[in-house]
C-alpha cells in the first residue's frame, strides 16, 4: 500500500498547488514550483493500484481490498478532476485500471458491456459539469469554442482533420519538439529545471485543426503522427507501440503490469499527443523505477527486522 498511498497524497498535493496542466487550461497564473515536487509521484497512484491488483490476482492480497483501492483511486481522481475542471485524469485512470482489470480477470465481460452502455449517458454529464466549472474558474479558456462531448466521441471526425494540412509532414509548421528536447523533458524532473517551458505540440495541433490552445482536441494519436512525420510517423508509432506492449504483456509480473499501465496511459489512449507522448512515457518509467527501488529498499529493511517479505512484492502496492 506504500506506493499507492504516496500516489494519493501526490495527486492531492499536485491539485492543491496547481500544476502545468491546470495553469495552461484553467488560469493564467504561473505554474507552482511546489507542484513540480509532486508531479513525478502522481504516477504512483496508477502504479500502486495496478500492483495491488496484480497481487490480488496471484492470491497475495484479498480481491475485495484491491477493488476498494481501485474504487478509492477513482473517487479521488473524480473529485480532483471536477475541482480543477479537467476530466482527462479521471478518464485516463478509469480506462487504464479497467483494461488491467480485464487482463487480470477482475472484470467479467458482461460488466464491460454494461459500462460501455452507460458511458454515453455519464460522460456528457461530467463533461458539461467540467465545462461549467471551467467557465467559472477560467481566465484563459474559451467555453464558447469548446465542442460538446458527442463531437469528442466522433473519432472519425477528429481523424478527418488531417485534410486541413496542405503539406504532410508538417512538423516544421507546428514546431514539434526534437528528440533531445523530448529526452530532456522525459528524463529530467521539472523540479530540477524550474525555468523550462512546456511541450506545445498538442496545443499547436489543436489550434491548427480549428480548436483553441486550452483544448485537448487533436486528430487522434495516429492522425497526429501522420501530420508530424507522415506515414513514417504512423509506422514507427504503431510498430513500436505494438512491439513494446507485446514484450511487456508476456512478462506477466506485477511490475510488468505496472509498466503496461504506463504505456497505455501515455501512448495507447487515442488522443495522446504525438510525439509529446514519448516524454510522458519516459517520465512515467523514471517514476516506476523510483518506486521499484524504494520498495526493494523497504523490503530489505523489513527482512532485516525478521519479517517475511515475498520477493517482488513486499509492501510494494
mmCIF file of C-alpha atoms in Angstrom:
data_model
loop_
_atom_site.group_PDB
_atom_site.id
_atom_site.type_symbol
_atom_site.label_atom_id
_atom_site.label_comp_id
_atom_site.label_asym_id
_atom_site.label_seq_id
_atom_site.Cartn_x
_atom_site.Cartn_y
_atom_site.Cartn_z
ATOM 1 C CA UNK A 1 0.000 0.000 0.000
ATOM 2 C CA UNK A 2 3.000 2.320 0.291
ATOM 3 C CA UNK A 3 3.229 3.211 -3.408
ATOM 4 C CA UNK A 4 -0.490 3.819 -3.880
ATOM 5 C CA UNK A 5 -0.668 5.854 -0.651
ATOM 6 C CA UNK A 6 2.131 8.120 -1.883
ATOM 7 C CA UNK A 7 0.277 8.384 -5.196
ATOM 8 C CA UNK A 8 -2.898 9.526 -3.435
ATOM 9 C CA UNK A 9 -1.005 12.171 -1.483
ATOM 10 C CA UNK A 10 0.875 13.331 -4.596
ATOM 11 C CA UNK A 11 -2.375 13.675 -6.559
ATOM 12 C CA UNK A 12 -3.912 15.753 -3.777
ATOM 13 C CA UNK A 13 -0.749 17.837 -3.401
ATOM 14 C CA UNK A 14 -0.498 18.432 -7.145
ATOM 15 C CA UNK A 15 -4.138 19.519 -7.289
ATOM 16 C CA UNK A 16 -3.792 21.934 -4.384
ATOM 17 C CA UNK A 17 -0.576 23.523 -5.630
ATOM 18 C CA UNK A 18 -1.683 23.712 -9.288
ATOM 19 C CA UNK A 19 0.475 22.002 -11.889
ATOM 20 C CA UNK A 20 1.272 22.839 -15.513
ATOM 21 C CA UNK A 21 -1.898 21.294 -16.965
ATOM 22 C CA UNK A 22 -4.051 23.270 -14.542
ATOM 23 C CA UNK A 23 -2.480 26.650 -15.252
ATOM 24 C CA UNK A 24 -2.461 26.017 -19.020
ATOM 25 C CA UNK A 25 -6.123 25.057 -19.229
ATOM 26 C CA UNK A 26 -7.760 26.928 -16.375
ATOM 27 C CA UNK A 27 -5.823 30.006 -15.238
ATOM 28 C CA UNK A 28 -3.262 32.476 -16.497
ATOM 29 C CA UNK A 29 -1.065 32.164 -13.401
ATOM 30 C CA UNK A 30 2.478 30.827 -13.400
ATOM 31 C CA UNK A 31 2.901 27.132 -12.551
ATOM 32 C CA UNK A 32 3.551 26.460 -8.892
ATOM 33 C CA UNK A 33 7.142 25.492 -8.138
ATOM 34 C CA UNK A 34 5.886 23.229 -5.361
ATOM 35 C CA UNK A 35 3.714 21.309 -7.829
ATOM 36 C CA UNK A 36 6.879 20.128 -9.609
ATOM 37 C CA UNK A 37 7.761 18.135 -6.473
ATOM 38 C CA UNK A 38 4.502 16.161 -6.639
ATOM 39 C CA UNK A 39 4.378 15.618 -10.415
ATOM 40 C CA UNK A 40 6.765 12.612 -10.666
ATOM 41 C CA UNK A 41 4.923 10.882 -7.826
ATOM 42 C CA UNK A 42 1.430 11.230 -9.289
ATOM 43 C CA UNK A 43 2.193 8.227 -11.496
ATOM 44 C CA UNK A 44 2.394 6.164 -8.331
ATOM 45 C CA UNK A 45 -1.397 6.285 -7.991
ATOM 46 C CA UNK A 46 -1.920 4.094 -11.054
ATOM 47 C CA UNK A 47 1.308 2.137 -10.483
ATOM 48 C CA UNK A 48 0.312 1.299 -6.903
ATOM 49 C CA UNK A 49 -3.254 0.423 -7.879
ATOM 50 C CA UNK A 50 -2.041 -1.968 -10.583
ATOM 51 C CA UNK A 51 0.460 -3.583 -8.183
ATOM 52 C CA UNK A 52 -2.330 -4.251 -5.683
ATOM 53 C CA UNK A 53 -4.500 -5.744 -8.426
ATOM 54 C CA UNK A 54 -1.640 -7.938 -9.649
ATOM 55 C CA UNK A 55 -1.020 -9.142 -6.102
ATOM 56 C CA UNK A 56 -4.714 -9.950 -5.722
ATOM 57 C CA UNK A 57 -4.676 -11.903 -8.994
ATOM 58 C CA UNK A 58 -1.811 -14.003 -7.579
ATOM 59 C CA UNK A 59 -3.667 -14.528 -4.297
ATOM 60 C CA UNK A 60 -1.288 -12.418 -2.201
ATOM 61 C CA UNK A 61 -3.884 -9.728 -1.465
ATOM 62 C CA UNK A 62 -7.628 -10.098 -0.974
ATOM 63 C CA UNK A 63 -9.568 -9.201 -4.138
ATOM 64 C CA UNK A 64 -12.046 -7.069 -2.234
ATOM 65 C CA UNK A 65 -9.143 -4.997 -0.942
ATOM 66 C CA UNK A 66 -7.846 -4.487 -4.477
ATOM 67 C CA UNK A 67 -11.308 -3.401 -5.627
ATOM 68 C CA UNK A 68 -11.522 -0.953 -2.721
ATOM 69 C CA UNK A 69 -8.149 0.537 -3.642
ATOM 70 C CA UNK A 70 -9.182 0.927 -7.291
ATOM 71 C CA UNK A 71 -12.539 2.467 -6.321
ATOM 72 C CA UNK A 72 -10.943 4.876 -3.865
ATOM 73 C CA UNK A 73 -8.495 5.977 -6.553
ATOM 74 C CA UNK A 74 -11.379 6.613 -8.946
ATOM 75 C CA UNK A 75 -13.315 8.665 -6.388
ATOM 76 C CA UNK A 76 -10.198 10.706 -5.618
ATOM 77 C CA UNK A 77 -9.422 11.345 -9.292
ATOM 78 C CA UNK A 78 -13.054 12.284 -9.972
ATOM 79 C CA UNK A 79 -13.115 14.771 -7.102
ATOM 80 C CA UNK A 80 -9.797 16.339 -8.121
ATOM 81 C CA UNK A 81 -10.813 16.448 -11.801
ATOM 82 C CA UNK A 82 -14.034 18.278 -11.009
ATOM 83 C CA UNK A 83 -12.157 20.651 -8.702
ATOM 84 C CA UNK A 84 -9.651 21.508 -11.443
ATOM 85 C CA UNK A 85 -12.267 21.370 -14.230
ATOM 86 C CA UNK A 86 -10.037 18.925 -16.162
ATOM 87 C CA UNK A 87 -11.537 15.484 -16.846
ATOM 88 C CA UNK A 88 -8.527 13.869 -18.521
ATOM 89 C CA UNK A 89 -7.037 12.429 -15.325
ATOM 90 C CA UNK A 90 -10.159 10.582 -14.161
ATOM 91 C CA UNK A 91 -10.912 9.316 -17.696
ATOM 92 C CA UNK A 92 -7.325 8.090 -18.092
ATOM 93 C CA UNK A 93 -7.364 6.409 -14.672
ATOM 94 C CA UNK A 94 -10.671 4.677 -15.444
ATOM 95 C CA UNK A 95 -9.554 3.365 -18.835
ATOM 96 C CA UNK A 96 -6.141 2.145 -17.664
ATOM 97 C CA UNK A 97 -7.364 0.464 -14.478
ATOM 98 C CA UNK A 98 -10.333 -1.130 -16.267
ATOM 99 C CA UNK A 99 -8.088 -2.519 -19.005
ATOM 100 C CA UNK A 100 -5.654 -4.004 -16.478
ATOM 101 C CA UNK A 101 -8.595 -5.414 -14.508
ATOM 102 C CA UNK A 102 -9.828 -7.173 -17.659
ATOM 103 C CA UNK A 103 -6.365 -8.581 -18.400
ATOM 104 C CA UNK A 104 -6.059 -9.861 -14.818
ATOM 105 C CA UNK A 105 -9.551 -11.380 -14.845
ATOM 106 C CA UNK A 106 -11.049 -8.993 -12.296
ATOM 107 C CA UNK A 107 -13.872 -7.829 -14.533
ATOM 108 C CA UNK A 108 -16.243 -10.054 -16.456
ATOM 109 C CA UNK A 109 -17.125 -9.048 -19.985
ATOM 110 C CA UNK A 110 -20.813 -8.531 -19.184
ATOM 111 C CA UNK A 111 -19.831 -5.697 -16.844
ATOM 112 C CA UNK A 112 -17.706 -4.193 -19.600
ATOM 113 C CA UNK A 113 -20.760 -4.199 -21.867
ATOM 114 C CA UNK A 114 -22.844 -2.538 -19.136
ATOM 115 C CA UNK A 115 -20.127 0.111 -18.655
ATOM 116 C CA UNK A 116 -19.971 0.805 -22.403
ATOM 117 C CA UNK A 117 -23.732 1.284 -22.478
ATOM 118 C CA UNK A 118 -23.683 3.750 -19.574
ATOM 119 C CA UNK A 119 -20.709 5.814 -20.793
ATOM 120 C CA UNK A 120 -22.709 7.800 -23.391
ATOM 121 C CA UNK A 121 -25.007 8.889 -20.551
ATOM 122 C CA UNK A 122 -22.458 9.537 -17.796
ATOM 123 C CA UNK A 123 -19.627 11.176 -19.741
ATOM 124 C CA UNK A 124 -21.691 14.034 -21.242
ATOM 125 C CA UNK A 125 -22.972 14.888 -17.766
ATOM 126 C CA UNK A 126 -19.436 15.015 -16.381
ATOM 127 C CA UNK A 127 -18.241 16.945 -19.434
ATOM 128 C CA UNK A 128 -20.966 19.574 -19.014
ATOM 129 C CA UNK A 129 -20.165 19.856 -15.317
ATOM 130 C CA UNK A 130 -16.481 20.300 -16.142
ATOM 131 C CA UNK A 131 -17.290 22.947 -18.745
ATOM 132 C CA UNK A 132 -19.434 24.859 -16.255
ATOM 133 C CA UNK A 133 -16.743 24.699 -13.559
ATOM 134 C CA UNK A 134 -14.041 25.798 -16.006
ATOM 135 C CA UNK A 135 -16.191 28.711 -17.120
ATOM 136 C CA UNK A 136 -16.442 29.819 -13.510
ATOM 137 C CA UNK A 137 -12.727 29.352 -12.793
ATOM 138 C CA UNK A 138 -11.048 30.019 -16.094
ATOM 139 C CA UNK A 139 -9.150 33.105 -17.088
ATOM 140 C CA UNK A 140 -7.846 31.651 -20.354
ATOM 141 C CA UNK A 141 -10.266 29.088 -21.766
ATOM 142 C CA UNK A 142 -12.988 29.960 -24.231
ATOM 143 C CA UNK A 143 -16.131 27.959 -23.397
ATOM 144 C CA UNK A 144 -17.933 29.147 -26.480
ATOM 145 C CA UNK A 145 -15.433 27.355 -28.691
ATOM 146 C CA UNK A 146 -15.479 24.066 -26.806
ATOM 147 C CA UNK A 147 -17.099 21.147 -28.612
ATOM 148 C CA UNK A 148 -19.818 19.083 -26.981
ATOM 149 C CA UNK A 149 -18.929 15.600 -25.809
ATOM 150 C CA UNK A 150 -20.861 13.966 -28.648
ATOM 151 C CA UNK A 151 -18.407 15.531 -31.072
ATOM 152 C CA UNK A 152 -15.455 14.449 -28.924
ATOM 153 C CA UNK A 153 -16.610 10.828 -29.277
ATOM 154 C CA UNK A 154 -16.628 11.089 -33.084
ATOM 155 C CA UNK A 155 -13.061 9.950 -33.628
ATOM 156 C CA UNK A 156 -13.695 9.668 -37.357
ATOM 157 C CA UNK A 157 -14.314 13.415 -37.476
ATOM 158 C CA UNK A 158 -11.159 14.091 -35.475
ATOM 159 C CA UNK A 159 -9.048 11.900 -37.760
ATOM 160 C CA UNK A 160 -10.556 13.579 -40.823
ATOM 161 C CA UNK A 161 -8.971 16.855 -39.697
ATOM 162 C CA UNK A 162 -5.667 15.780 -41.271
ATOM 163 C CA UNK A 163 -7.032 17.026 -44.593
ATOM 164 C CA UNK A 164 -6.746 20.584 -43.217
ATOM 165 C CA UNK A 165 -2.963 20.345 -43.624
ATOM 166 C CA UNK A 166 -1.884 21.075 -47.214
ATOM 167 C CA UNK A 167 1.625 19.776 -46.567
ATOM 168 C CA UNK A 168 2.482 16.464 -44.881
ATOM 169 C CA UNK A 169 4.612 16.081 -42.830
ATOM 170 C CA UNK A 170 4.015 19.403 -41.085
ATOM 171 C CA UNK A 171 6.478 19.094 -38.183
ATOM 172 C CA UNK A 172 8.181 22.382 -39.051
ATOM 173 C CA UNK A 173 4.897 24.294 -39.219
ATOM 174 C CA UNK A 174 3.705 23.161 -35.786
ATOM 175 C CA UNK A 175 7.170 23.279 -34.215
ATOM 176 C CA UNK A 176 7.249 19.688 -32.995
ATOM 177 C CA UNK A 177 9.939 19.050 -30.350
ATOM 178 C CA UNK A 178 13.224 17.415 -31.281
ATOM 179 C CA UNK A 179 14.442 14.123 -29.807
ATOM 180 C CA UNK A 180 16.894 15.879 -27.409
ATOM 181 C CA UNK A 181 14.039 18.076 -26.152
ATOM 182 C CA UNK A 182 11.813 15.053 -25.576
ATOM 183 C CA UNK A 183 14.618 13.298 -23.701
ATOM 184 C CA UNK A 184 15.193 16.393 -21.568
ATOM 185 C CA UNK A 185 11.523 16.653 -20.615
ATOM 186 C CA UNK A 186 11.246 12.910 -20.074
ATOM 187 C CA UNK A 187 14.375 12.216 -18.044
ATOM 188 C CA UNK A 188 14.966 15.479 -16.159
ATOM 189 C CA UNK A 189 12.312 16.216 -13.496
ATOM 190 C CA UNK A 190 10.873 19.728 -13.660
ATOM 191 C CA UNK A 191 11.843 20.278 -10.026
ATOM 192 C CA UNK A 192 15.483 20.285 -11.215
ATOM 193 C CA UNK A 193 14.754 22.651 -14.111
ATOM 194 C CA UNK A 194 12.023 25.012 -12.956
ATOM 195 C CA UNK A 195 12.690 27.579 -15.686
ATOM 196 C CA UNK A 196 11.875 25.422 -18.699
ATOM 197 C CA UNK A 197 8.605 25.821 -20.572
ATOM 198 C CA UNK A 198 6.213 23.129 -21.742
ATOM 199 C CA UNK A 199 5.781 20.954 -24.825
ATOM 200 C CA UNK A 200 3.294 22.744 -27.088
ATOM 201 C CA UNK A 201 2.710 20.186 -29.857
ATOM 202 C CA UNK A 202 -0.770 19.312 -28.608
ATOM 203 C CA UNK A 203 -1.749 22.965 -28.326
ATOM 204 C CA UNK A 204 -0.335 23.756 -31.772
ATOM 205 C CA UNK A 205 -2.218 20.860 -33.336
ATOM 206 C CA UNK A 206 -5.411 21.901 -31.568
ATOM 207 C CA UNK A 207 -5.118 25.412 -32.973
ATOM 208 C CA UNK A 208 -4.189 24.102 -36.435
ATOM 209 C CA UNK A 209 -7.347 21.948 -36.642
ATOM 210 C CA UNK A 210 -9.585 24.827 -35.591
ATOM 211 C CA UNK A 211 -9.574 24.424 -31.818
ATOM 212 C CA UNK A 212 -8.202 26.560 -29.005
ATOM 213 C CA UNK A 213 -4.826 26.203 -27.233
ATOM 214 C CA UNK A 214 -6.546 25.320 -23.936
ATOM 215 C CA UNK A 215 -8.327 22.330 -25.512
ATOM 216 C CA UNK A 216 -7.105 18.745 -25.827
ATOM 217 C CA UNK A 217 -8.735 18.298 -29.238
ATOM 218 C CA UNK A 218 -6.498 16.502 -31.709
ATOM 219 C CA UNK A 219 -6.622 14.448 -34.879
ATOM 220 C CA UNK A 220 -6.131 11.307 -32.701
ATOM 221 C CA UNK A 221 -2.714 9.849 -31.978
ATOM 222 C CA UNK A 222 -2.476 8.241 -35.423
ATOM 223 C CA UNK A 223 -3.585 11.465 -37.083
ATOM 224 C CA UNK A 224 -1.051 13.481 -35.090
ATOM 225 C CA UNK A 225 1.721 11.040 -36.056
ATOM 226 C CA UNK A 226 0.732 11.383 -39.713
ATOM 227 C CA UNK A 227 0.623 15.188 -39.514
ATOM 228 C CA UNK A 228 4.006 15.475 -37.797
ATOM 229 C CA UNK A 229 6.016 12.758 -39.587
ATOM 230 C CA UNK A 230 3.814 11.433 -42.378
ATOM 231 C CA UNK A 231 3.466 7.687 -42.926
ATOM 232 C CA UNK A 232 6.861 7.192 -41.288
ATOM 233 C CA UNK A 233 5.432 8.509 -38.031
ATOM 234 C CA UNK A 234 2.375 6.235 -38.246
ATOM 235 C CA UNK A 235 4.520 3.149 -38.904
ATOM 236 C CA UNK A 236 7.009 3.970 -36.149
ATOM 237 C CA UNK A 237 4.304 4.799 -33.607
ATOM 238 C CA UNK A 238 2.104 1.771 -34.257
ATOM 239 C CA UNK A 239 5.003 -0.657 -34.765
ATOM 240 C CA UNK A 240 6.968 0.331 -31.670
ATOM 241 C CA UNK A 241 3.827 0.505 -29.515
ATOM 242 C CA UNK A 242 2.777 -2.999 -30.588
ATOM 243 C CA UNK A 243 6.272 -4.453 -30.145
ATOM 244 C CA UNK A 244 6.914 -2.987 -26.705
ATOM 245 C CA UNK A 245 3.413 -3.808 -25.454
ATOM 246 C CA UNK A 246 3.751 -7.394 -26.618
ATOM 247 C CA UNK A 247 7.065 -7.843 -24.810
ATOM 248 C CA UNK A 248 5.678 -6.381 -21.577
ATOM 249 C CA UNK A 249 2.468 -8.458 -21.674
ATOM 250 C CA UNK A 250 4.464 -11.695 -21.989
ATOM 251 C CA UNK A 251 6.340 -10.896 -18.779
ATOM 252 C CA UNK A 252 3.155 -11.240 -16.683
ATOM 253 C CA UNK A 253 4.729 -9.975 -13.422
ATOM 254 C CA UNK A 254 3.315 -7.250 -11.116
ATOM 255 C CA UNK A 255 5.904 -4.692 -12.219
ATOM 256 C CA UNK A 256 5.385 -5.677 -15.860
ATOM 257 C CA UNK A 257 1.690 -4.915 -15.484
ATOM 258 C CA UNK A 258 2.611 -1.576 -13.885
ATOM 259 C CA UNK A 259 4.813 -0.808 -16.911
ATOM 260 C CA UNK A 260 1.961 -1.845 -19.222
ATOM 261 C CA UNK A 261 -0.292 0.632 -17.400
ATOM 262 C CA UNK A 262 2.241 3.406 -18.016
ATOM 263 C CA UNK A 263 2.438 2.523 -21.718
ATOM 264 C CA UNK A 264 -1.351 2.601 -22.003
ATOM 265 C CA UNK A 265 -1.608 5.856 -20.086
ATOM 266 C CA UNK A 266 0.976 7.700 -22.147
ATOM 267 C CA UNK A 267 0.931 6.092 -25.603
ATOM 268 C CA UNK A 268 -2.129 3.947 -26.340
ATOM 269 C CA UNK A 269 -5.016 6.259 -25.477
ATOM 270 C CA UNK A 270 -6.480 7.621 -28.657
ATOM 271 C CA UNK A 271 -5.934 11.335 -28.002
ATOM 272 C CA UNK A 272 -2.390 11.257 -26.644
ATOM 273 C CA UNK A 273 -0.311 13.881 -28.432
ATOM 274 C CA UNK A 274 2.461 12.662 -30.727
ATOM 275 C CA UNK A 275 5.450 12.996 -30.251
ATOM 276 C CA UNK A 276 4.989 14.545 -26.786
ATOM 277 C CA UNK A 277 3.829 11.137 -25.542
ATOM 278 C CA UNK A 278 7.459 9.958 -25.590
ATOM 279 C CA UNK A 279 8.393 12.475 -22.900
ATOM 280 C CA UNK A 280 5.405 11.382 -20.815
ATOM 281 C CA UNK A 281 6.356 7.715 -21.170
ATOM 282 C CA UNK A 282 9.935 8.425 -20.099
ATOM 283 C CA UNK A 283 8.699 10.420 -17.094
ATOM 284 C CA UNK A 284 6.432 7.569 -16.019
ATOM 285 C CA UNK A 285 9.220 4.984 -16.486
ATOM 286 C CA UNK A 286 11.560 7.039 -14.293
ATOM 287 C CA UNK A 287 8.804 7.213 -11.681
ATOM 288 C CA UNK A 288 8.223 3.449 -11.971
ATOM 289 C CA UNK A 289 11.932 2.729 -11.479
ATOM 290 C CA UNK A 290 11.968 5.010 -8.428
ATOM 291 C CA UNK A 291 9.003 3.117 -6.966
ATOM 292 C CA UNK A 292 10.741 -0.222 -7.614
ATOM 293 C CA UNK A 293 13.943 0.964 -5.929
ATOM 294 C CA UNK A 294 12.056 2.282 -2.896
ATOM 295 C CA UNK A 295 10.101 -0.963 -2.497
ATOM 296 C CA UNK A 296 13.247 -3.079 -2.785
ATOM 297 C CA UNK A 297 14.904 -0.964 -0.090
ATOM 298 C CA UNK A 298 11.865 -1.225 2.184
ATOM 299 C CA UNK A 299 11.649 -4.991 1.616
ATOM 300 C CA UNK A 300 15.283 -5.456 2.620
ATOM 301 C CA UNK A 301 14.790 -3.328 5.697
ATOM 302 C CA UNK A 302 11.729 -5.337 6.728
ATOM 303 C CA UNK A 303 13.613 -8.577 6.063
ATOM 304 C CA UNK A 304 16.416 -7.431 8.355
ATOM 305 C CA UNK A 305 13.820 -6.873 11.064
ATOM 306 C CA UNK A 306 12.902 -10.532 10.795
ATOM 307 C CA UNK A 307 9.658 -10.208 8.853
ATOM 308 C CA UNK A 308 8.788 -12.350 5.860
ATOM 309 C CA UNK A 309 8.534 -10.487 2.556
ATOM 310 C CA UNK A 310 7.576 -12.129 -0.712
ATOM 311 C CA UNK A 311 10.132 -11.439 -3.469
ATOM 312 C CA UNK A 312 8.885 -8.813 -5.903
ATOM 313 C CA UNK A 313 6.001 -7.811 -3.651
ATOM 314 C CA UNK A 314 6.839 -6.765 -0.131
ATOM 315 C CA UNK A 315 4.630 -3.852 0.811
ATOM 316 C CA UNK A 316 5.103 -2.617 -2.751
ATOM 317 C CA UNK A 317 1.498 -1.923 -3.520
#
